[in-house]
Tab-separated table of C-alpha atoms in Angstrom:
chain	number	residue	atom	x	y	z
A	1	MET	CA	111.335	119.396	150.391
A	2	LYS	CA	110.246	120.178	146.827
A	3	GLU	CA	112.046	123.507	146.908
A	4	GLY	CA	115.258	121.890	148.173
A	5	ARG	CA	115.155	119.203	145.499
A	6	SER	CA	114.560	121.826	142.830
A	7	LYS	CA	117.612	123.805	143.915
A	8	THR	CA	119.718	120.642	143.923
A	9	THR	CA	118.577	119.799	140.412
A	10	GLU	CA	119.483	123.256	139.138
A	11	ARG	CA	122.920	123.203	140.746
A	12	ARG	CA	123.776	119.766	139.405
A	13	SER	CA	122.446	120.425	135.909
A	14	LEU	CA	124.331	123.693	135.576
A	15	ARG	CA	127.493	122.083	136.838
A	16	LEU	CA	127.264	119.298	134.306
A	17	LEU	CA	126.787	121.764	131.458
A	18	GLU	CA	129.985	123.648	132.271
A	19	ALA	CA	132.859	122.632	130.012
A	20	ARG	CA	136.195	122.167	131.773
A	21	ALA	CA	139.493	122.289	129.960
A	22	GLY	CA	141.542	119.192	130.581
A	23	ARG	CA	145.183	118.402	129.963
A	24	SER	CA	147.220	115.983	127.921
A	25	ALA	CA	147.334	112.362	129.006
A	26	PRO	CA	150.560	111.064	130.579
A	27	LEU	CA	152.700	108.874	128.330
A	28	GLU	CA	151.788	105.761	130.339
A	29	VAL	CA	148.075	106.360	129.720
A	30	VAL	CA	148.694	107.034	126.016
A	31	GLU	CA	150.634	103.788	125.655
A	32	ARG	CA	148.038	101.748	127.517
A	33	ARG	CA	145.297	103.169	125.302
A	34	LYS	CA	147.285	102.259	122.189
A	35	ALA	CA	147.686	98.710	123.450
A	36	MET	CA	143.967	98.514	124.147
A	37	LEU	CA	143.049	99.719	120.665
A	38	GLY	CA	145.512	97.224	119.221
A	39	ALA	CA	143.733	94.463	121.112
A	40	VAL	CA	140.386	95.680	119.763
A	41	ASP	CA	141.719	95.722	116.196
A	42	GLY	CA	143.137	92.246	116.761
A	43	GLY	CA	139.703	90.915	117.716
A	44	VAL	CA	140.484	90.121	121.356
A	45	TRP	CA	136.937	90.994	122.474
A	46	ARG	CA	135.129	90.146	119.230
A	47	THR	CA	131.725	88.535	119.701
A	48	GLU	CA	129.869	86.008	117.571
A	49	ARG	CA	127.025	88.448	117.047
A	50	ALA	CA	128.536	91.832	116.256
A	51	PRO	CA	127.015	94.864	117.952
A	52	ILE	CA	125.420	97.768	116.161
A	53	VAL	CA	127.831	100.722	116.240
A	54	GLU	CA	126.203	104.129	116.028
A	55	THR	CA	125.964	107.575	117.562
A	56	LEU	CA	123.324	108.028	120.249
A	57	GLY	CA	122.825	111.372	121.959
A	58	GLY	CA	126.012	112.569	120.280
A	59	VAL	CA	128.029	109.700	121.806
A	60	ARG	CA	129.459	106.658	120.027
A	61	VAL	CA	127.827	103.504	121.410
A	62	LEU	CA	127.835	99.752	120.899
A	63	ARG	CA	124.393	98.151	120.980
A	64	PHE	CA	124.208	94.406	121.652
A	65	GLN	CA	120.846	93.052	120.560
A	66	PRO	CA	118.912	90.167	122.145
A	67	PRO	CA	118.079	87.133	119.999
A	68	ALA	CA	114.339	87.928	120.099
A	69	ALA	CA	112.146	90.909	120.932
A	70	ARG	CA	113.771	93.380	123.305
A	71	ARG	CA	112.384	93.276	126.855
A	72	GLY	CA	114.282	96.311	128.089
A	73	VAL	CA	117.657	98.013	128.038
A	74	VAL	CA	120.770	97.788	130.182
A	75	LEU	CA	122.848	100.945	129.878
A	76	HIS	CA	126.310	99.816	130.966
A	77	LEU	CA	129.273	102.106	131.672
A	78	HIS	CA	132.701	100.492	131.401
A	79	GLY	CA	135.493	100.841	133.919
A	80	GLY	CA	139.082	101.962	133.548
A	81	GLY	CA	139.655	104.567	136.239
A	82	PHE	CA	137.932	107.276	134.156
A	83	ARG	CA	141.067	107.444	131.966
A	84	LEU	CA	141.206	104.033	130.276
A	85	GLY	CA	138.840	101.425	128.921
A	86	CYS	CA	136.492	101.157	125.961
A	87	PRO	CA	133.105	99.567	125.241
A	88	GLU	CA	134.648	96.745	123.217
A	89	MET	CA	136.279	95.349	126.359
A	90	ILE	CA	132.818	94.648	127.784
A	91	GLY	CA	131.583	93.092	124.519
A	92	PRO	CA	131.593	89.380	125.471
A	93	PHE	CA	129.929	90.113	128.831
A	94	SER	CA	127.326	92.311	127.132
A	95	ALA	CA	126.576	89.783	124.404
A	96	ALA	CA	126.076	87.073	127.029
A	97	LEU	CA	123.793	89.333	129.069
A	98	ALA	CA	121.728	90.277	126.008
A	99	GLU	CA	121.215	86.605	125.152
A	100	ARG	CA	120.529	85.476	128.722
A	101	CYS	CA	118.078	88.229	129.679
A	102	GLY	CA	116.558	89.208	126.337
A	103	VAL	CA	117.650	92.800	126.788
A	104	GLU	CA	119.563	95.232	124.640
A	105	VAL	CA	122.881	96.230	126.211
A	106	VAL	CA	124.090	99.710	125.292
A	107	LEU	CA	127.735	100.662	125.902
A	108	PRO	CA	128.716	104.336	125.554
A	109	ALA	CA	132.248	105.365	124.597
A	110	TYR	CA	132.181	108.244	127.068
A	111	ARG	CA	134.972	110.809	127.080
A	112	LEU	CA	137.998	110.046	129.229
A	113	ALA	CA	140.220	112.044	131.553
A	114	PRO	CA	142.579	113.824	131.744
A	115	GLU	CA	141.708	115.386	128.386
A	116	HIS	CA	138.062	115.405	129.482
A	117	PRO	CA	137.827	115.639	133.300
A	118	PHE	CA	134.647	115.463	135.359
A	119	PRO	CA	131.866	115.992	134.383
A	120	ALA	CA	132.439	114.993	130.731
A	121	GLY	CA	131.847	111.264	131.217
A	122	LEU	CA	128.682	111.867	133.208
A	123	VAL	CA	127.433	114.357	130.607
A	124	ASP	CA	127.868	111.710	127.904
A	125	ALA	CA	126.135	109.043	129.978
A	126	ARG	CA	123.205	111.352	130.623
A	127	ALA	CA	122.936	112.176	126.905
A	128	VAL	CA	122.756	108.481	125.989
A	129	LEU	CA	120.176	107.819	128.709
A	130	ALA	CA	118.025	110.693	127.441
A	131	ALA	CA	118.258	109.405	123.868
A	132	LEU	CA	117.182	105.923	124.966
A	133	ARG	CA	114.175	107.401	126.709
A	134	ARG	CA	113.246	109.319	123.570
A	135	GLU	CA	113.361	106.025	121.675
A	136	GLY	CA	110.845	104.516	124.084
A	137	ALA	CA	113.332	101.881	125.195
A	138	GLY	CA	111.061	100.461	127.894
A	139	PRO	CA	112.483	99.486	131.293
A	140	ILE	CA	116.050	100.776	131.672
A	141	VAL	CA	118.560	99.358	134.123
A	142	ILE	CA	121.694	101.459	134.627
A	143	SER	CA	124.822	99.398	135.181
A	144	GLY	CA	128.550	99.937	135.542
A	145	ASP	CA	131.785	98.282	136.577
A	146	SER	CA	134.616	99.855	138.604
A	147	ALA	CA	134.807	103.573	137.695
A	148	GLY	CA	131.808	102.936	135.452
A	149	GLY	CA	129.961	101.873	138.592
A	150	GLY	CA	130.647	105.310	140.033
A	151	LEU	CA	129.297	106.892	136.860
A	152	ALA	CA	126.251	104.606	136.973
A	153	ALA	CA	125.429	105.557	140.567
A	154	GLY	CA	126.047	109.243	139.824
A	155	LEU	CA	123.824	109.055	136.746
A	156	THR	CA	121.103	107.438	138.841
A	157	ALA	CA	121.290	110.196	141.454
A	158	LEU	CA	121.190	112.837	138.721
A	159	SER	CA	118.283	111.269	136.850
A	160	LEU	CA	116.287	110.987	140.071
A	161	ASP	CA	116.852	114.678	140.760
A	162	GLU	CA	115.643	115.369	137.232
A	163	GLY	CA	112.498	113.341	137.877
A	164	HIS	CA	113.024	110.117	135.925
A	165	GLY	CA	115.127	107.478	137.644
A	166	PRO	CA	115.882	104.046	136.149
A	167	SER	CA	114.074	100.811	136.950
A	168	GLY	CA	117.141	99.295	138.566
A	169	LEU	CA	120.842	99.789	139.221
A	170	VAL	CA	123.701	97.265	138.914
A	171	LEU	CA	127.118	98.021	140.441
A	172	LEU	CA	129.981	95.612	139.739
A	173	SER	CA	133.112	96.190	141.841
A	174	PRO	CA	132.108	99.859	141.914
A	175	TRP	CA	134.464	102.741	142.657
A	176	LEU	CA	132.205	105.069	144.617
A	177	ASP	CA	134.557	107.052	146.875
A	178	LEU	CA	137.363	109.025	145.244
A	179	THR	CA	138.766	110.214	148.572
A	180	CYS	CA	140.661	106.887	148.513
A	181	GLU	CA	140.412	106.723	152.305
A	182	SER	CA	138.988	103.216	152.623
A	183	ALA	CA	140.917	100.871	154.906
A	184	CYS	CA	140.585	98.207	152.194
A	185	TYR	CA	143.357	99.863	150.174
A	186	GLN	CA	145.777	98.664	152.819
A	187	ALA	CA	143.966	95.575	154.108
A	188	ASN	CA	143.487	94.072	150.613
A	189	ALA	CA	146.653	95.357	148.939
A	190	ASP	CA	148.075	91.839	148.695
A	191	THR	CA	144.893	90.241	147.363
A	192	ASP	CA	144.009	92.710	144.571
A	193	PRO	CA	146.351	92.385	141.577
A	194	LEU	CA	144.385	94.818	139.402
A	195	PHE	CA	143.952	98.012	141.442
A	196	SER	CA	145.890	99.760	144.185
A	197	LEU	CA	145.942	102.883	146.322
A	198	GLY	CA	148.546	104.494	144.085
A	199	ALA	CA	146.573	103.763	140.927
A	200	ALA	CA	143.381	105.084	142.533
A	201	GLN	CA	145.020	108.304	143.693
A	202	LEU	CA	146.495	108.987	140.253
A	203	ALA	CA	143.231	108.210	138.477
A	204	ALA	CA	141.275	110.429	140.873
A	205	GLU	CA	143.662	113.330	140.365
A	206	LEU	CA	143.457	113.063	136.571
A	207	TYR	CA	139.659	112.933	136.728
A	208	LEU	CA	139.057	115.633	139.342
A	209	GLN	CA	141.730	118.193	138.416
A	210	GLY	CA	141.063	120.357	141.453
A	211	LEU	CA	137.466	119.423	142.256
A	212	SER	CA	136.455	117.971	145.607
A	213	PRO	CA	136.341	114.156	145.739
A	214	ARG	CA	133.397	114.486	148.126
A	215	ASP	CA	131.025	115.892	145.526
A	216	PRO	CA	128.188	113.310	145.447
A	217	LEU	CA	128.241	113.175	141.646
A	218	VAL	CA	131.956	112.414	141.757
A	219	SER	CA	131.773	110.037	144.731
A	220	PRO	CA	128.219	108.653	145.025
A	221	ARG	CA	129.163	107.224	148.425
A	222	PHE	CA	128.308	110.732	149.691
A	223	ALA	CA	125.043	111.045	147.751
A	224	ASP	CA	121.553	111.163	149.212
A	225	VAL	CA	120.362	107.717	148.146
A	226	ALA	CA	116.774	108.032	149.338
A	227	GLY	CA	114.520	107.082	146.446
A	228	PHE	CA	117.141	105.033	144.611
A	229	PRO	CA	115.763	102.104	142.600
A	230	PRO	CA	116.380	98.465	143.588
A	231	THR	CA	120.133	97.928	143.414
A	232	PHE	CA	122.412	94.930	142.953
A	233	VAL	CA	125.992	95.280	144.232
A	234	SER	CA	128.771	92.784	143.508
A	235	VAL	CA	132.279	92.780	144.998
A	236	GLY	CA	135.146	90.402	145.508
A	237	SER	CA	135.888	90.254	149.214
A	238	GLY	CA	139.621	90.705	148.563
A	239	GLU	CA	139.329	93.816	146.382
A	240	VAL	CA	140.668	97.188	147.456
A	241	LEU	CA	137.237	98.558	146.491
A	242	ALA	CA	135.299	96.009	148.545
A	243	ASP	CA	134.266	98.581	151.141
A	244	ASP	CA	133.056	101.009	148.462
A	245	GLY	CA	130.414	98.483	147.452
A	246	ARG	CA	129.653	97.281	150.964
A	247	GLY	CA	129.367	100.808	152.330
A	248	PHE	CA	127.036	101.882	149.525
A	249	HIS	CA	124.890	98.821	150.085
A	250	GLN	CA	124.608	99.706	153.772
A	251	ALA	CA	123.684	103.298	152.923
A	252	LEU	CA	120.968	102.117	150.556
A	253	ARG	CA	119.486	99.775	153.138
A	254	ALA	CA	119.595	102.488	155.798
A	255	ALA	CA	117.631	104.753	153.445
A	256	GLY	CA	114.968	102.092	152.956
A	257	VAL	CA	116.089	101.162	149.437
A	258	GLU	CA	115.839	97.553	148.285
A	259	ALA	CA	119.441	96.454	147.801
A	260	SER	CA	121.302	93.158	147.566
A	261	LEU	CA	125.016	92.545	148.014
A	262	LEU	CA	126.947	89.586	146.616
A	263	ALA	CA	130.471	89.405	148.056
A	264	VAL	CA	132.463	86.491	146.641
A	265	ASP	CA	135.654	85.220	148.220
A	266	GLY	CA	138.510	84.791	145.770
A	267	MET	CA	136.880	86.850	142.992
A	268	ASP	CA	139.069	89.512	141.398
A	269	HIS	CA	138.081	93.070	140.570
A	270	VAL	CA	135.378	93.203	137.822
A	271	ALA	CA	135.913	89.510	137.094
A	272	VAL	CA	132.419	89.052	135.674
A	273	THR	CA	132.997	91.611	132.905
A	274	ARG	CA	136.470	90.240	132.106
A	275	GLY	CA	135.574	86.594	131.652
A	276	LEU	CA	132.725	84.311	132.657
A	277	THR	CA	135.106	81.457	133.447
A	278	LEU	CA	137.071	83.445	136.050
A	279	PRO	CA	136.552	82.526	139.736
A	280	GLY	CA	133.251	83.926	140.984
A	281	SER	CA	132.110	85.158	137.561
A	282	ALA	CA	129.469	82.515	136.825
A	283	GLU	CA	127.856	82.966	140.239
A	284	THR	CA	127.869	86.743	139.870
A	285	PHE	CA	126.537	86.648	136.318
A	286	GLU	CA	123.558	84.486	137.232
A	287	ALA	CA	122.740	86.670	140.229
A	288	LEU	CA	122.802	89.907	138.258
A	289	ALA	CA	120.902	88.304	135.377
A	290	GLY	CA	118.203	87.211	137.815
A	291	PHE	CA	118.082	90.763	139.130
A	292	ILE	CA	117.656	92.205	135.629
A	293	ASP	CA	114.949	89.644	134.825
A	294	ARG	CA	112.727	91.232	137.456
A	295	PHE	CA	112.390	94.452	135.482
A	296	THR	CA	112.164	93.077	131.947
A	297	ARG	CA	109.648	90.215	132.116
């Protein structure tokens, strides 16, 4: 068993260190990024207590501080289909979590596809995690929403193979299977206004650029989850990604991992990170905050 795990660690580490040339972003992605940056500049996601902006592990990060002494760290990876999104979009959620749980919330601006395909985002996440450990951050919970949930689960699998897993894992509407074969893409097409089969297929192609979607670091749904830390999974029952979260939860439980699933009817994709007044957000926020409390008090 030790020999097998050692070989897996070597293969994954070497793979992550290999640079892959990407390609230019499609015009639609470029325009959506411009609009997002315009919203940031316009203060759409501005918070009352501004985050610290710095470079950590070679990656630009936002650090939301708790009002008193830090009890631990939540390393959160934002969503956006691996090609969109930015840490500022998760600012209000992160500020609320820092205040509620007394933790520091760290948001990396990881590199995006298609200019930076897999494994660039995971490399950046790992670099930030390593830097936090060097700081002596205390208990670390890895968290992510949507595509960031896939990165969070992949980072957890990788860090376990490298011998230092996190205290806990939070997955919010996670995208964990880039084969895009889930029946939910069809069954929930009419109830998910934010994501679709077509969008998922395009995002996966831009991210993978020829790699297999069944690689466990690409699609953690195929990972060996034995030894994973306690995990909290949240989904809206009408999301096209609902079965990604439910299936991962089942896999964790089958492997003997402590895992909880909160499936909320009528809650949209990543609602809790988009606004705490959206349907299902308050319930989800309190549940995940209670989960984080276990590791930081």
